[in-house]
PDB file of C-alpha atoms in Angstrom:
ATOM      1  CA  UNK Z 411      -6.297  56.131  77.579  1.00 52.00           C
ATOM      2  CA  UNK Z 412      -7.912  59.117  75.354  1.00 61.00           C
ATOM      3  CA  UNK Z 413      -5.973  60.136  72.450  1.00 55.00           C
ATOM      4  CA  UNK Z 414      -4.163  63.170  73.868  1.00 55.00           C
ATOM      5  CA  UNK Z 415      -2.671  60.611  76.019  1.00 60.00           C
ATOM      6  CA  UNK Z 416      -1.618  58.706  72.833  1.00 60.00           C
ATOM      7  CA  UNK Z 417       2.163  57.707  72.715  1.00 58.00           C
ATOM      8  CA  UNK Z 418       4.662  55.261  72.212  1.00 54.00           C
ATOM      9  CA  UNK Z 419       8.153  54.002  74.459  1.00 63.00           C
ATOM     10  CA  UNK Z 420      11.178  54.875  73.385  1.00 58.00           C
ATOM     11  CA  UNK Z 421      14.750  53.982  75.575  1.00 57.00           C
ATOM     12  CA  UNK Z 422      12.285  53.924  78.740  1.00 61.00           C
ATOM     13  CA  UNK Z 423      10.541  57.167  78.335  1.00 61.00           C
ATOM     14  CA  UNK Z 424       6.562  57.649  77.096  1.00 61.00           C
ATOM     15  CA  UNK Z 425       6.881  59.865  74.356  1.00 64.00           C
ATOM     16  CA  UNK Z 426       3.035  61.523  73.795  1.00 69.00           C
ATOM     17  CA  UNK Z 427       2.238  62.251  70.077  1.00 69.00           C
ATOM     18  CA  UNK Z 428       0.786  65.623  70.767  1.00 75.00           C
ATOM     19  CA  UNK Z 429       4.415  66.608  72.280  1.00 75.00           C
ATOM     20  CA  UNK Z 430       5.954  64.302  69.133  1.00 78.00           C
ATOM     21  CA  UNK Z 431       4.431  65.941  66.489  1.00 81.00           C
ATOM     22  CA  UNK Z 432       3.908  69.196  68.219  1.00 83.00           C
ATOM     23  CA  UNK Z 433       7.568  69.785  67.950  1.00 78.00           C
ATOM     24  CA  UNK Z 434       7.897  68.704  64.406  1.00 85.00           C
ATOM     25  CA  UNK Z 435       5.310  71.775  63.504  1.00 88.00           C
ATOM     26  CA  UNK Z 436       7.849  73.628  65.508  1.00 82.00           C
ATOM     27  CA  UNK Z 437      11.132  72.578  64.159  1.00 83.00           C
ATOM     28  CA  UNK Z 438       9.748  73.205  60.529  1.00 90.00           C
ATOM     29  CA  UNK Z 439       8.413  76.793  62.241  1.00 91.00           C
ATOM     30  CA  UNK Z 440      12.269  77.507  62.268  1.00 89.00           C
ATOM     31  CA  UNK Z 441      12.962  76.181  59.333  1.00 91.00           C
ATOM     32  CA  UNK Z 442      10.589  78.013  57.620  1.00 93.00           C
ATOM     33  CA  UNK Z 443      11.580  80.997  58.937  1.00 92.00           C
ATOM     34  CA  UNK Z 444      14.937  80.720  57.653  1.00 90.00           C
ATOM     35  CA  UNK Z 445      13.717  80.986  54.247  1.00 89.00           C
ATOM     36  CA  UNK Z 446      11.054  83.768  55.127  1.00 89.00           C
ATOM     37  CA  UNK Z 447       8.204  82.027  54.334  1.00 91.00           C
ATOM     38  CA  UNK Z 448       4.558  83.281  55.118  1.00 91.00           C
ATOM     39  CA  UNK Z 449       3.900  79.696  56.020  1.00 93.00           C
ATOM     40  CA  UNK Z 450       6.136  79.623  59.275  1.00 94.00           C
ATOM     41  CA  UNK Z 451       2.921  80.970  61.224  1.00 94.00           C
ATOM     42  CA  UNK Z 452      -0.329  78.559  59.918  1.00 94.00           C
ATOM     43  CA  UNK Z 453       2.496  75.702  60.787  1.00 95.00           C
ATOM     44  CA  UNK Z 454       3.495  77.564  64.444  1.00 93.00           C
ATOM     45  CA  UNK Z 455      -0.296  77.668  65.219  1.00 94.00           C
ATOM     46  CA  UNK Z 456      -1.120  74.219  64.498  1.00 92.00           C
ATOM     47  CA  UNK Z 457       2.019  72.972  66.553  1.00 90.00           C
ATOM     48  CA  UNK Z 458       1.094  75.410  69.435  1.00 91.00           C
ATOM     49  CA  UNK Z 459      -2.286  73.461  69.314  1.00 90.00           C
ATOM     50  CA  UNK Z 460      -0.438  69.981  70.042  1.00 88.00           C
ATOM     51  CA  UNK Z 461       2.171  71.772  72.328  1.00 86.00           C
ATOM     52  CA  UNK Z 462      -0.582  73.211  74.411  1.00 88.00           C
ATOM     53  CA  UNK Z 463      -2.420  69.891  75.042  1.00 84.00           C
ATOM     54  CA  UNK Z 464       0.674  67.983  75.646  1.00 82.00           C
ATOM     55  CA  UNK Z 465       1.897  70.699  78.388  1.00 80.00           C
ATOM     56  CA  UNK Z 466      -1.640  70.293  80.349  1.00 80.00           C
ATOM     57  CA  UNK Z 467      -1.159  66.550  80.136  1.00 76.00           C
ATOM     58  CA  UNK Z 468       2.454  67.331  81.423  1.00 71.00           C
ATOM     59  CA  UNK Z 469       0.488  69.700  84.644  1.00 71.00           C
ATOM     60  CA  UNK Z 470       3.183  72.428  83.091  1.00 69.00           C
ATOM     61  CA  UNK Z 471       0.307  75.295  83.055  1.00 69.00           C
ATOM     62  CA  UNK Z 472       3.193  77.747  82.085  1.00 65.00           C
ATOM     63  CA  UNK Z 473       4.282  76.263  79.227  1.00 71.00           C
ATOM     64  CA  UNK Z 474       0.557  75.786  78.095  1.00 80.00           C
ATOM     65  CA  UNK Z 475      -0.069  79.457  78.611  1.00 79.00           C
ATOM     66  CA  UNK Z 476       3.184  80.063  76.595  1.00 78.00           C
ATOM     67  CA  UNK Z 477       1.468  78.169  73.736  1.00 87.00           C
ATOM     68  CA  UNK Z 478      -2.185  80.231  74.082  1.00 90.00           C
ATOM     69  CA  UNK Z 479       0.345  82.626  74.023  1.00 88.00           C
ATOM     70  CA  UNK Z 480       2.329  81.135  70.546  1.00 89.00           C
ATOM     71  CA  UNK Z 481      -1.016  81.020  69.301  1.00 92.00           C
ATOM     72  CA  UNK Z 482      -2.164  84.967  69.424  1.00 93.00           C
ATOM     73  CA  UNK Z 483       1.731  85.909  68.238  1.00 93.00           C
ATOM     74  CA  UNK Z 484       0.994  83.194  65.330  1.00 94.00           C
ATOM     75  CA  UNK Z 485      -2.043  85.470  63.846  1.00 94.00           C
ATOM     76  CA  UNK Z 486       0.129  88.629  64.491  1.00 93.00           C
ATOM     77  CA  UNK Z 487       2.904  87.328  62.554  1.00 93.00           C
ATOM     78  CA  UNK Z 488       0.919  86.058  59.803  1.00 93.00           C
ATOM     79  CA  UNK Z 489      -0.811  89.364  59.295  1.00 93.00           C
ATOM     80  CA  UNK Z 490       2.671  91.390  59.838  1.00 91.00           C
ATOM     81  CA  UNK Z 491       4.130  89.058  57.450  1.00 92.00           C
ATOM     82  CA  UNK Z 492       1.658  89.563  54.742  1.00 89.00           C
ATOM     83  CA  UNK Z 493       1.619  93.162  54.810  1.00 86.00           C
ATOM     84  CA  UNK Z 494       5.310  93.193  54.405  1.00 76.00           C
ATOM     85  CA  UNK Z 495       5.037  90.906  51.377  1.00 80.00           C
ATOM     86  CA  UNK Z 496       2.501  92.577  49.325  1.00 77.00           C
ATOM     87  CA  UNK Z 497       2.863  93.217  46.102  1.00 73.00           C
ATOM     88  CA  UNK Z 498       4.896  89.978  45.888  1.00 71.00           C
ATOM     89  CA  UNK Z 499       7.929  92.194  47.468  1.00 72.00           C
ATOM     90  CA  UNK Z 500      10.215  90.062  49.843  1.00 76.00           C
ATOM     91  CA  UNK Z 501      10.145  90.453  53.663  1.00 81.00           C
ATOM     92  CA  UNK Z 502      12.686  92.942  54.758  1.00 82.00           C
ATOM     93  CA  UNK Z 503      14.993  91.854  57.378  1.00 88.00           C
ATOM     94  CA  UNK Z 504      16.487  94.027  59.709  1.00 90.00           C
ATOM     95  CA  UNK Z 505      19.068  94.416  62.990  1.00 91.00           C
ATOM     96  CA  UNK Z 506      16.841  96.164  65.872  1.00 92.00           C
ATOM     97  CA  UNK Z 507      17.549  99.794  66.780  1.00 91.00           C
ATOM     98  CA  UNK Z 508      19.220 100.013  69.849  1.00 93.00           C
ATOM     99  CA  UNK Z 509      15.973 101.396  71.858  1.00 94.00           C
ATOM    100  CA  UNK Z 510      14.615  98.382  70.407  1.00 93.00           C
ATOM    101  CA  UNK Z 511      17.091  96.360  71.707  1.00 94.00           C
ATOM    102  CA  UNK Z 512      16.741  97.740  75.150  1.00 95.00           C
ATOM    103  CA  UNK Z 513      12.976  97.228  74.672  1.00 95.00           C
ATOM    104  CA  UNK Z 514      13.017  93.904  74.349  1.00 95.00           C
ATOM    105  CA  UNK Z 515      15.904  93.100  77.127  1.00 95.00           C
ATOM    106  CA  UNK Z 516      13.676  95.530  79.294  1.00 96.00           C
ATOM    107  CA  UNK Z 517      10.715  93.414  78.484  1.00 96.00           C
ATOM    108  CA  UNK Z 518      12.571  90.236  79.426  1.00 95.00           C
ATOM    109  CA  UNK Z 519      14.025  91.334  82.642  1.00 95.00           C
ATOM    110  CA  UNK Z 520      10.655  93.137  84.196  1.00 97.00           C
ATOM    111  CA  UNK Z 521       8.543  90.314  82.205  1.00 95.00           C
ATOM    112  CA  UNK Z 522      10.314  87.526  84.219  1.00 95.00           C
ATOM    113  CA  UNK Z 523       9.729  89.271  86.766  1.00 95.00           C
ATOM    114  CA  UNK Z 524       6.023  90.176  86.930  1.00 95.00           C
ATOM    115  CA  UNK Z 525       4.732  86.705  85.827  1.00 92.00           C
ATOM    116  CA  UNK Z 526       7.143  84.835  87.704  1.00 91.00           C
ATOM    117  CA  UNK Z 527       5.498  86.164  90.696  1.00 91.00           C
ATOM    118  CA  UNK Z 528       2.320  85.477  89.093  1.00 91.00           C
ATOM    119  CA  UNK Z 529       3.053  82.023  88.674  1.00 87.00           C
ATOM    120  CA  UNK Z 530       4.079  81.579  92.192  1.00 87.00           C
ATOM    121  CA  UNK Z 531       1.050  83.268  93.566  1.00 88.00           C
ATOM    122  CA  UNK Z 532      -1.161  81.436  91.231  1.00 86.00           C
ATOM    123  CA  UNK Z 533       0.026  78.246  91.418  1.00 82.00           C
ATOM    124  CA  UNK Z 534       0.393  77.612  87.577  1.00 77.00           C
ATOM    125  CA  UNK Z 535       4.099  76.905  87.734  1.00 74.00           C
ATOM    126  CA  UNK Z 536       4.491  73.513  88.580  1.00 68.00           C
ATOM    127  CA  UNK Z 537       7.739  74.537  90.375  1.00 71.00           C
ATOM    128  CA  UNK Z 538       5.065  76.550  92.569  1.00 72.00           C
ATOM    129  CA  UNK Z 539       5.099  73.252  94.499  1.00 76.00           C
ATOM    130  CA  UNK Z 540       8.605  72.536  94.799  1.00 74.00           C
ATOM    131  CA  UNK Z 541      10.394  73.442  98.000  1.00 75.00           C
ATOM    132  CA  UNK Z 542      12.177  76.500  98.051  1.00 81.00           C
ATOM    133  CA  UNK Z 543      15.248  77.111  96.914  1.00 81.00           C
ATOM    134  CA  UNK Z 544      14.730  74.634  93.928  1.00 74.00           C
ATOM    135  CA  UNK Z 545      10.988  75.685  93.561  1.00 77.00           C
ATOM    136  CA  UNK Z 546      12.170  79.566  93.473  1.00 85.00           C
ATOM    137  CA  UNK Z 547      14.489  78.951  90.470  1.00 84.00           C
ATOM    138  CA  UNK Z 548      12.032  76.635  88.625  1.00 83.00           C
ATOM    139  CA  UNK Z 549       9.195  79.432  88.562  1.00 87.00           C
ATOM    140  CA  UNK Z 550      11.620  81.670  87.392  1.00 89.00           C
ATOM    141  CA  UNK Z 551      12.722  79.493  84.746  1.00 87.00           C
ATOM    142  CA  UNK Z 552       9.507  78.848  83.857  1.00 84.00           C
ATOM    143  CA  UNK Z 553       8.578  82.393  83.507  1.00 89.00           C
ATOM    144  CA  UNK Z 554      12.029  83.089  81.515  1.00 92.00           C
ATOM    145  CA  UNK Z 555      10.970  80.926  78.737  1.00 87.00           C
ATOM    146  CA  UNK Z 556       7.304  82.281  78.852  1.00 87.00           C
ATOM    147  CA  UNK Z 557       8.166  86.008  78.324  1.00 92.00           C
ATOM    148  CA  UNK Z 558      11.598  85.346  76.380  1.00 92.00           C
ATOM    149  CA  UNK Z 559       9.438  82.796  74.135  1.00 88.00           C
ATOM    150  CA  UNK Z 560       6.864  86.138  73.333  1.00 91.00           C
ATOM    151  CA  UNK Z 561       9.400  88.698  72.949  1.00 95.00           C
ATOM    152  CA  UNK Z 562      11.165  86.297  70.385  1.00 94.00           C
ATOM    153  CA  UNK Z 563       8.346  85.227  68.823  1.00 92.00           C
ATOM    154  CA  UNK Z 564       6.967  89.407  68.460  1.00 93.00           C
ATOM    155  CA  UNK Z 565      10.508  90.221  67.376  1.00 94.00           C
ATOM    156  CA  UNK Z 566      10.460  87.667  64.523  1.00 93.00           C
ATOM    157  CA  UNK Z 567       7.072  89.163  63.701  1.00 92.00           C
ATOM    158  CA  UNK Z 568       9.005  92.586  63.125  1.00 91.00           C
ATOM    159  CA  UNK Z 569      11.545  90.911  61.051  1.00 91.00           C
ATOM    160  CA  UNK Z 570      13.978  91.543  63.353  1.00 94.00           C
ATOM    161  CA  UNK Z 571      17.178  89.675  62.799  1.00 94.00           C
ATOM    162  CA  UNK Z 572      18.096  89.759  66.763  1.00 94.00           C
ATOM    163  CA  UNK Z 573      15.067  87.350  67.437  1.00 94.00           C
ATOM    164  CA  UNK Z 574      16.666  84.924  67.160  1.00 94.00           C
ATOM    165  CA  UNK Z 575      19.364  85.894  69.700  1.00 93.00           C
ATOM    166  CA  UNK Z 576      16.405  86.167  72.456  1.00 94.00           C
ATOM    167  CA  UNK Z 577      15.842  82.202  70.751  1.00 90.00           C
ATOM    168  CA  UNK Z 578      19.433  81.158  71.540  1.00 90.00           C
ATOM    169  CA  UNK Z 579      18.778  83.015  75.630  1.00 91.00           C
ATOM    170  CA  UNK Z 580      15.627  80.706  75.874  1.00 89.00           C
ATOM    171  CA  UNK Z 581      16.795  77.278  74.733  1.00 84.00           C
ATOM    172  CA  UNK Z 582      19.830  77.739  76.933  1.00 85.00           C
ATOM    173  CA  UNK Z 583      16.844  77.705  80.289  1.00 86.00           C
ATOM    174  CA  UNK Z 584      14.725  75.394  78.005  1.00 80.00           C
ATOM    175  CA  UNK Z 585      16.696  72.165  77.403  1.00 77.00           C
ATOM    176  CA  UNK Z 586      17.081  71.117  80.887  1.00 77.00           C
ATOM    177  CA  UNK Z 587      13.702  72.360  81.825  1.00 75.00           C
ATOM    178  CA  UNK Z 588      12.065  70.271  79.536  1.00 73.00           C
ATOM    179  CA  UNK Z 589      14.151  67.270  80.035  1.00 75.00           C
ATOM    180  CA  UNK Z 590      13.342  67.541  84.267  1.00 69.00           C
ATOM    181  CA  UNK Z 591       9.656  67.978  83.469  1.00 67.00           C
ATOM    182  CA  UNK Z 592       9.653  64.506  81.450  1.00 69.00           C
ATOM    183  CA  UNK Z 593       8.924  66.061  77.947  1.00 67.00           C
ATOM    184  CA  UNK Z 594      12.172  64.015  76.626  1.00 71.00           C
ATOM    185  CA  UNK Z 595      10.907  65.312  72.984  1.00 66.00           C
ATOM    186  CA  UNK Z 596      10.900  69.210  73.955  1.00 67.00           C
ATOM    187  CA  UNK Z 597      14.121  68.609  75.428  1.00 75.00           C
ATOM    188  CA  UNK Z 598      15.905  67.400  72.238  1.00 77.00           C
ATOM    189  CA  UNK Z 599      13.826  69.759  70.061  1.00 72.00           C
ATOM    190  CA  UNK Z 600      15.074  72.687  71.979  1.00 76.00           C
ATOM    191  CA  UNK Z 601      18.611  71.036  71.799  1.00 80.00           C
ATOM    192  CA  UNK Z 602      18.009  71.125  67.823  1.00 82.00           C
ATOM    193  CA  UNK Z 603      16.729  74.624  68.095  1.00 80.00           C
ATOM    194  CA  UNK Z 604      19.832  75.882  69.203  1.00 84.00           C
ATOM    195  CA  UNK Z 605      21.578  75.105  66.516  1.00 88.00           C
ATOM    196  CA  UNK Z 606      19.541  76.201  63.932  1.00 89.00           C
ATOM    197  CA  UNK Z 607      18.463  79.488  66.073  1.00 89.00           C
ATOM    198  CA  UNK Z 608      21.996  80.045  65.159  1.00 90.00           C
ATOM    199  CA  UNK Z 609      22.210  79.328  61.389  1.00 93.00           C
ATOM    200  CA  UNK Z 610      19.520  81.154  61.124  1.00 92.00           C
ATOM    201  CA  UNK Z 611      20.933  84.582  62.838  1.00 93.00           C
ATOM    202  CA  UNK Z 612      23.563  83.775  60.517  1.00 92.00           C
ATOM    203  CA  UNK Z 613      21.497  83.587  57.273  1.00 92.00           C
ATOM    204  CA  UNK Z 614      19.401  86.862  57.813  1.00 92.00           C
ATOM    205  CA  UNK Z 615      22.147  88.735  59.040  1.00 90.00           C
ATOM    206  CA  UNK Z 616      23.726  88.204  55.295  1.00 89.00           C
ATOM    207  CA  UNK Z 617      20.443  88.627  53.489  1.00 87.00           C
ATOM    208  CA  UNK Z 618      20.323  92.128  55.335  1.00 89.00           C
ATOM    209  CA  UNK Z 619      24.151  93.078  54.635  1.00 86.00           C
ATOM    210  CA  UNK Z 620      23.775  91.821  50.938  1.00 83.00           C
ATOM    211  CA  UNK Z 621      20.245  93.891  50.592  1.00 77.00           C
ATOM    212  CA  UNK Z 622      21.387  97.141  52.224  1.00 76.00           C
ATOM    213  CA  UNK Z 623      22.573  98.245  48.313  1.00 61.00           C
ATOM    214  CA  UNK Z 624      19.416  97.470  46.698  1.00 59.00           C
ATOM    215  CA  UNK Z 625      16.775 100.249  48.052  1.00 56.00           C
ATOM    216  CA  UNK Z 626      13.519 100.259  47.808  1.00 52.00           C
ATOM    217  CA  UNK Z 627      13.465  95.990  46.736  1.00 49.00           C
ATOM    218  CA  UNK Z 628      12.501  94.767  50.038  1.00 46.00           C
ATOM    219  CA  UNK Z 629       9.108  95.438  52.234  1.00 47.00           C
ATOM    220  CA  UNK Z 630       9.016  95.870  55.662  1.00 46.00           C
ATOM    221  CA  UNK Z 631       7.143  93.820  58.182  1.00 52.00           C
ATOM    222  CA  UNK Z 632       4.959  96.405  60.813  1.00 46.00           C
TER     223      UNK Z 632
END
């Protein structure tokens, strides 16, 4: 056994440490995010490292590509981030406009799509291989948390408060996902995720409301 193979048992299951502490870097992510930290993306691109190699153990090549993809958004975010804090201003939170809103449910929809048929065609679904009907709606559950994973993660790059509404749309697909493809530690991270997706739409949402008096002492995230 080489090390990415590395793991323990736990109540009958073979829980890898790649996907172990993979989704401790991501749970802190969100954490860190609550409190608007610059450190939420060095700490997202070290656990999309892990995630990645866990998912190709796994043979889930979508879920790897969705950490390649993690990866990329991690260096956006970081530069957005630190743009919008210069100066030693705080990072500006904000609601998306409503074309922005309609941007990203656009980008969703015609995302899921596009690279749900990819996946099929390409074989990098693993559901690619299950018969159809059940192999139709894994691909496209597959591709759902892909694209609803980026938009999220590009929202929260914005600052935008709804991002973690697209958060709460993925985890719903994502928990039982996870916990079919054997990845018993995904599952119950993404369970966790929910709730603090949601305590965390909560918090910004009042930072914005209690900021909106106070121009000009908040920076905004591009």
């Amino acid at each position: 056994m080489n090390w990415a193979d590395a793991g323990f048992n736990a109540f009958g299951f073979h829980v890898l440490w790649t996907d172990l502490i993979g989704n401790i870097a991501a749970l802190s992510t969100v954490l860190l995010a609550m409190r608007r930290s610059i450190w939420t993306w060095p700490v997202q691109f070290t656990g999309s490292v892990l995630l990645f190699i866990a998912s190709v153990n796994a043979g889930i090549t979508g879920n790897a590509l969705k950490q390649v993809l993690f990866g990329v958004l991690a260096v956006y975010g970081w530069w957005a981030w630190r743009r919008g804090t210069q100066g030693g201003a705080q990072l500006a939170v904000r609601p998306a406009r409503a074309w922005e809103r309609a941007a990203l449910v656009g980008a969703m929809l015609a995302g899921t799509v596009l690279v749900g048929l990819l996946f099929y065609v390409t074989k990098w679904s693993w559901g690619a291989e299950v018969p159809l009907p059940e192999g139709a709606f894994l691909v496209a559950a597959d591709a759902y948390i892909f694209v609803g994973s980026a938009v999220a993660t590009w929202a929260q790059g914005r600052a935008l408060v709804d991002f973690w509404i697209v958060w709460v749309a993925v985890d719903l697909v994502g928990v039982p996902l996870a916990f079919s493809s054997g990845l018993v530690v995904s599952g119950a991270v993404y369970g966790v995720f929910f709730v603090l997706v949601v305590i965390g739409f909560v918090k910004w949402l009042k930072e914005y409301r209690a900021r909106q008096d106070v121009p000009g002492s908040l920076a905004v995230a591009s």
